[in-house]
Short mmCIF file of C-alpha atoms in Angstrom, two decimals:
data_model
loop_
_atom_site.label_atom_id
_atom_site.label_comp_id
_atom_site.label_asym_id
_atom_site.label_seq_id
_atom_site.Cartn_x
_atom_site.Cartn_y
_atom_site.Cartn_z
CA UNK A 1 -11.23 18.28 -16.82
CA UNK A 2 -9.94 15.86 -14.11
CA UNK A 3 -6.19 15.49 -13.47
CA UNK A 4 -4.47 12.64 -11.56
CA UNK A 5 -2.20 14.46 -9.25
CA UNK A 6 -1.68 11.40 -6.93
CA UNK A 7 1.83 10.55 -7.79
CA UNK A 8 3.22 14.15 -7.56
CA UNK A 9 4.85 15.74 -4.44
CA UNK A 10 3.48 18.90 -3.04
CA UNK A 11 6.12 20.95 -5.02
CA UNK A 12 5.24 19.25 -8.11
CA UNK A 13 1.31 19.88 -7.73
CA UNK A 14 2.05 23.65 -7.05
CA UNK A 15 3.92 23.77 -10.33
CA UNK A 16 1.15 21.75 -12.21
CA UNK A 17 -1.55 24.15 -10.79
CA UNK A 18 0.36 27.13 -11.93
CA UNK A 19 1.05 25.85 -15.56
CA UNK A 20 -2.72 24.56 -15.88
CA UNK A 21 -4.08 27.57 -14.04
CA UNK A 22 -6.26 25.26 -11.87
CA UNK A 23 -8.02 26.90 -9.25
CA UNK A 24 -9.03 24.64 -6.32
CA UNK A 25 -12.11 25.90 -4.55
CA UNK A 26 -13.02 24.10 -1.17
CA UNK A 27 -16.65 25.11 -1.86
CA UNK A 28 -16.92 23.03 -4.87
CA UNK A 29 -16.73 19.85 -2.77
CA UNK A 30 -19.99 18.06 -2.73
CA UNK A 31 -19.70 14.57 -1.71
CA UNK A 32 -18.09 14.69 1.68
CA UNK A 33 -18.88 11.07 2.68
CA UNK A 34 -16.84 9.60 -0.16
CA UNK A 35 -13.88 12.04 0.36
CA UNK A 36 -13.73 11.26 4.06
CA UNK A 37 -13.80 7.48 3.06
CA UNK A 38 -10.72 8.13 0.75
CA UNK A 39 -9.12 9.87 3.61
CA UNK A 40 -9.53 6.89 5.92
CA UNK A 41 -8.30 4.72 3.09
CA UNK A 42 -5.33 7.06 2.48
CA UNK A 43 -4.27 6.62 6.06
CA UNK A 44 -4.59 2.80 6.13
CA UNK A 45 -0.97 1.61 5.20
CA UNK A 46 -1.57 -0.45 2.03
CA UNK A 47 1.58 0.87 0.46
CA UNK A 48 4.84 1.86 1.84
CA UNK A 49 4.75 4.90 4.35
CA UNK A 50 6.33 7.24 1.90
CA UNK A 51 3.71 6.44 -0.86
CA UNK A 52 0.70 6.56 1.47
CA UNK A 53 -0.36 10.06 1.14
CA UNK A 54 -0.05 9.79 -2.76
CA UNK A 55 -3.11 7.52 -2.84
CA UNK A 56 -5.45 10.59 -2.70
CA UNK A 57 -6.40 12.06 -6.17
CA UNK A 58 -9.06 14.50 -4.94
CA UNK A 59 -7.89 18.13 -5.39
CA UNK A 60 -9.49 18.83 -2.14
CA UNK A 61 -7.21 16.58 -0.19
CA UNK A 62 -4.21 17.88 -1.97
CA UNK A 63 -5.10 21.37 -1.13
CA UNK A 64 -4.95 20.44 2.38
CA UNK A 65 -1.87 18.34 2.23
CA UNK A 66 -0.07 21.33 0.39
CA UNK A 67 -1.13 23.74 3.14
CA UNK A 68 0.11 21.65 5.95
CA UNK A 69 3.33 20.70 3.96
CA UNK A 70 4.38 24.20 3.67
CA UNK A 71 4.30 24.50 7.47
CA UNK A 72 5.85 21.18 7.76
CA UNK A 73 8.62 22.04 5.33
CA UNK A 74 9.55 25.12 6.85
CA UNK A 75 10.10 23.48 10.23
CA UNK A 76 13.64 23.49 11.58
CA UNK A 77 15.11 20.22 13.15
CA UNK A 78 12.28 18.09 11.85
CA UNK A 79 14.55 15.20 11.32
CA UNK A 80 12.69 11.96 12.34
CA UNK A 81 9.19 13.63 12.28
CA UNK A 82 7.35 12.08 9.65
CA UNK A 83 5.27 14.23 7.36
CA UNK A 84 2.23 11.79 7.88
CA UNK A 85 2.31 12.08 11.71
CA UNK A 86 2.48 15.81 11.28
CA UNK A 87 -0.42 15.97 9.23
CA UNK A 88 -2.50 14.07 11.14
CA UNK A 89 -1.71 15.82 14.45
CA UNK A 90 -1.97 19.12 12.72
CA UNK A 91 -5.44 18.54 11.52
CA UNK A 92 -6.83 17.27 14.80
CA UNK A 93 -5.02 20.16 16.51
CA UNK A 94 -6.59 22.69 14.18
CA UNK A 95 -10.11 21.34 14.60
CA UNK A 96 -9.71 21.33 18.37
CA UNK A 97 -8.74 25.09 18.41
CA UNK A 98 -11.84 25.83 16.26
CA UNK A 99 -13.99 24.00 18.69
CA UNK A 100 -12.28 26.21 21.45
CA UNK A 101 -10.93 23.04 23.17
CA UNK A 102 -7.31 24.19 23.40
CA UNK A 103 -6.63 27.79 24.79
CA UNK A 104 -3.00 27.95 23.39
CA UNK A 105 -2.12 27.58 19.77
CA UNK A 106 1.70 28.37 19.60
CA UNK A 107 3.10 24.91 20.79
CA UNK A 108 1.92 21.31 20.21
CA UNK A 109 3.40 18.06 20.79
CA UNK A 110 3.33 14.91 18.49
CA UNK A 111 4.03 11.40 19.91
CA UNK A 112 4.64 9.03 16.94
CA UNK A 113 3.61 5.57 17.94
CA UNK A 114 4.16 4.51 14.50
CA UNK A 115 7.94 4.59 14.99
CA UNK A 116 9.87 1.94 17.28
CA UNK A 117 10.78 2.91 20.89
CA UNK A 118 14.48 3.18 20.23
CA UNK A 119 14.13 6.00 17.92
CA UNK A 120 13.11 9.58 18.90
CA UNK A 121 9.30 9.81 18.41
CA UNK A 122 8.19 12.85 20.66
CA UNK A 123 8.42 16.14 19.07
CA UNK A 124 7.47 19.56 20.67
CA UNK A 125 6.78 22.03 18.08
CA UNK A 126 6.92 25.77 18.21
CA UNK A 127 4.79 27.07 15.36
CA UNK A 128 5.74 30.52 15.95
CA UNK A 129 9.51 29.64 15.75
CA UNK A 130 8.90 27.06 13.25
CA UNK A 131 11.09 24.64 15.09
CA UNK A 132 10.98 21.22 16.72
CA UNK A 133 12.39 22.49 19.78
CA UNK A 134 12.56 19.14 21.79
CA UNK A 135 12.77 15.67 20.59
CA UNK A 136 13.04 12.62 22.67
CA UNK A 137 12.52 8.88 22.92
CA UNK A 138 9.13 7.75 24.66
CA UNK A 139 7.92 4.51 26.10
CA UNK A 140 4.52 3.09 25.47
CA UNK A 141 2.12 0.86 27.70
CA UNK A 142 3.57 -2.72 28.39
CA UNK A 143 0.33 -4.36 26.77
CA UNK A 144 0.76 -2.19 23.56
CA UNK A 145 3.28 -4.77 22.35
CA UNK A 146 7.16 -4.36 22.69
CA UNK A 147 9.20 -2.39 20.15
CA UNK A 148 6.22 -1.04 18.36
CA UNK A 149 3.00 -0.02 20.03
CA UNK A 150 0.22 -2.09 18.00
CA UNK A 151 -2.31 -2.13 20.32
CA UNK A 152 -4.44 0.76 22.17
CA UNK A 153 -6.96 1.02 24.78
CA UNK A 154 -9.14 3.63 26.64
CA UNK A 155 -10.17 1.08 29.28
CA UNK A 156 -8.90 0.81 32.96
CA UNK A 157 -6.38 -1.79 34.09
CA UNK A 158 -5.27 -2.62 30.60
CA UNK A 159 -1.81 -1.25 30.65
CA UNK A 160 -2.07 -0.21 27.25
CA UNK A 161 -1.31 3.31 25.63
CA UNK A 162 -4.13 5.50 24.67
CA UNK A 163 -3.96 7.56 21.37
CA UNK A 164 -5.74 10.69 20.25
CA UNK A 165 -5.50 14.27 21.36
CA UNK A 166 -4.87 15.27 24.97
CA UNK A 167 -4.32 18.54 26.81
CA UNK A 168 -1.82 19.16 29.71
CA UNK A 169 -2.93 20.54 33.19
CA UNK A 170 -2.05 23.96 34.56
CA UNK A 171 0.31 22.42 37.07
CA UNK A 172 2.54 19.40 37.62
CA UNK A 173 2.13 16.90 40.07
CA UNK A 174 4.41 14.46 41.87
CA UNK A 175 3.84 10.72 42.29
CA UNK A 176 2.94 9.21 45.61
CA UNK A 177 6.49 8.36 46.25
CA UNK A 178 7.76 11.82 45.52
CA UNK A 179 10.33 10.27 43.25
CA UNK A 180 9.34 12.10 40.09
CA UNK A 181 7.25 15.20 38.77
CA UNK A 182 4.97 14.75 35.70
CA UNK A 183 2.11 16.10 33.75
CA UNK A 184 -1.42 14.38 34.21
CA UNK A 185 -2.82 14.07 30.78
CA UNK A 186 -6.33 15.46 30.23
CA UNK A 187 -8.60 13.85 27.60
CA UNK A 188 -10.00 15.80 24.39
CA UNK A 189 -11.86 12.94 22.40
CA UNK A 190 -14.84 11.42 23.85
CA UNK A 191 -14.73 7.13 23.60
CA UNK A 192 -11.01 7.36 22.56
CA UNK A 193 -9.14 8.84 25.25
CA UNK A 194 -12.10 10.16 27.87
CA UNK A 195 -10.69 7.54 30.62
CA UNK A 196 -7.46 9.13 31.03
CA UNK A 197 -8.23 10.87 34.44
CA UNK A 198 -9.42 7.28 35.85
CA UNK A 199 -6.39 5.74 34.21
CA UNK A 200 -4.04 8.26 35.85
CA UNK A 201 -2.17 8.82 32.42
CA UNK A 202 0.95 10.96 33.10
CA UNK A 203 3.88 12.30 31.06
CA UNK A 204 6.85 11.47 33.31
CA UNK A 205 10.22 10.09 33.79
CA UNK A 206 11.14 6.29 33.88
CA UNK A 207 13.97 4.12 33.97
CA UNK A 208 12.22 0.91 32.35
CA UNK A 209 11.38 0.56 28.62
CA UNK A 210 7.51 0.18 29.03
CA UNK A 211 4.77 1.78 31.23
CA UNK A 212 1.44 1.09 32.58
CA UNK A 213 -0.13 3.30 29.92
CA UNK A 214 1.67 6.32 30.55
CA UNK A 215 3.84 8.28 28.27
CA UNK A 216 7.40 7.85 29.77
CA UNK A 217 10.51 9.66 29.00
CA UNK A 218 13.98 7.54 29.56
CA UNK A 219 15.82 10.96 30.26
CA UNK A 220 15.09 12.48 33.68
CA UNK A 221 16.45 16.02 32.83
CA UNK A 222 14.79 16.20 29.54
CA UNK A 223 11.58 15.21 31.30
CA UNK A 224 11.99 18.21 33.46
CA UNK A 225 12.41 20.35 30.46
CA UNK A 226 9.26 18.99 29.06
CA UNK A 227 7.08 19.41 31.98
CA UNK A 228 8.36 23.04 32.23
CA UNK A 229 7.86 23.80 28.57
CA UNK A 230 4.32 21.99 28.32
CA UNK A 231 2.53 22.87 31.59
CA UNK A 232 -0.57 25.02 31.44
CA UNK A 233 -2.93 23.88 28.73
CA UNK A 234 -0.86 22.51 26.01
CA UNK A 235 -2.09 19.79 23.42
CA UNK A 236 -0.28 16.59 23.15
CA UNK A 237 -1.22 14.45 20.06
CA UNK A 238 -0.36 10.59 20.25
CA UNK A 239 -0.26 9.57 16.67
CA UNK A 240 -1.07 5.99 15.43
CA UNK A 241 -1.33 4.76 11.85
CA UNK A 242 -4.26 2.21 12.85
CA UNK A 243 -7.40 2.82 10.96
CA UNK A 244 -9.73 1.96 13.61
CA UNK A 245 -8.80 5.32 15.50
CA UNK A 246 -8.23 7.19 12.41
CA UNK A 247 -11.74 6.37 11.10
CA UNK A 248 -13.56 7.06 14.43
CA UNK A 249 -12.03 10.51 15.45
CA UNK A 250 -14.19 13.17 15.06
CA UNK A 251 -11.21 15.73 15.25
CA UNK A 252 -9.68 14.32 11.91
CA UNK A 253 -11.90 16.17 9.61
CA UNK A 254 -9.48 17.73 7.16
CA UNK A 255 -12.44 19.33 5.02
CA UNK A 256 -12.38 21.98 7.82
CA UNK A 257 -8.69 23.07 7.46
#
């Protein structure tokens, strides 16, 4: 018998499964293509953000959602970090770990570009401590629009932000004028952000509310803390709710989580 669990919270699903003795077995999923299509549709904001994750009725997605929700729900200081951004970034992060693209798995960073630039939207998450250890505002590329980042690019000279999963280098760098120290981002997703090197994408401090494509932080002292924390091969995930990216990223295969 099939049950519609789409309008339940993760906690309600757990209670429902317990009461109905439902065993969700990942190996029983047959039609992967349809499930992946529904995954893409669930990430397309047809409803309010709070309702978006409830569009999926497949038990397999709910299994994944519950597993990641437990991690999210146990995070300390997770105010302003949306579950949707965390879920998507965690799926990409976990798959990159399995593909051995990421050597370290205790800390990862989420930059949520679905949030406006006047809110905290960069979150450094320590999974061992179950804590959001750093929060910050962060600016996006000036041609990605103004308050919200609406348009992204992997091409040179666009002055737009890129999205997807990046990794930090093993050392920090100063800019040519020596006015700041930052981290030069390295790409992890082919065709999505693989021009990061030629675009000279950095995480660095800035006094203006836009960048030429870099991740810029308005607080210089906080940037120093970020650089110190994230140097040496740590993942940074730049999240967007735009379907064009979400449907093209090979790391967003929730079926492998």
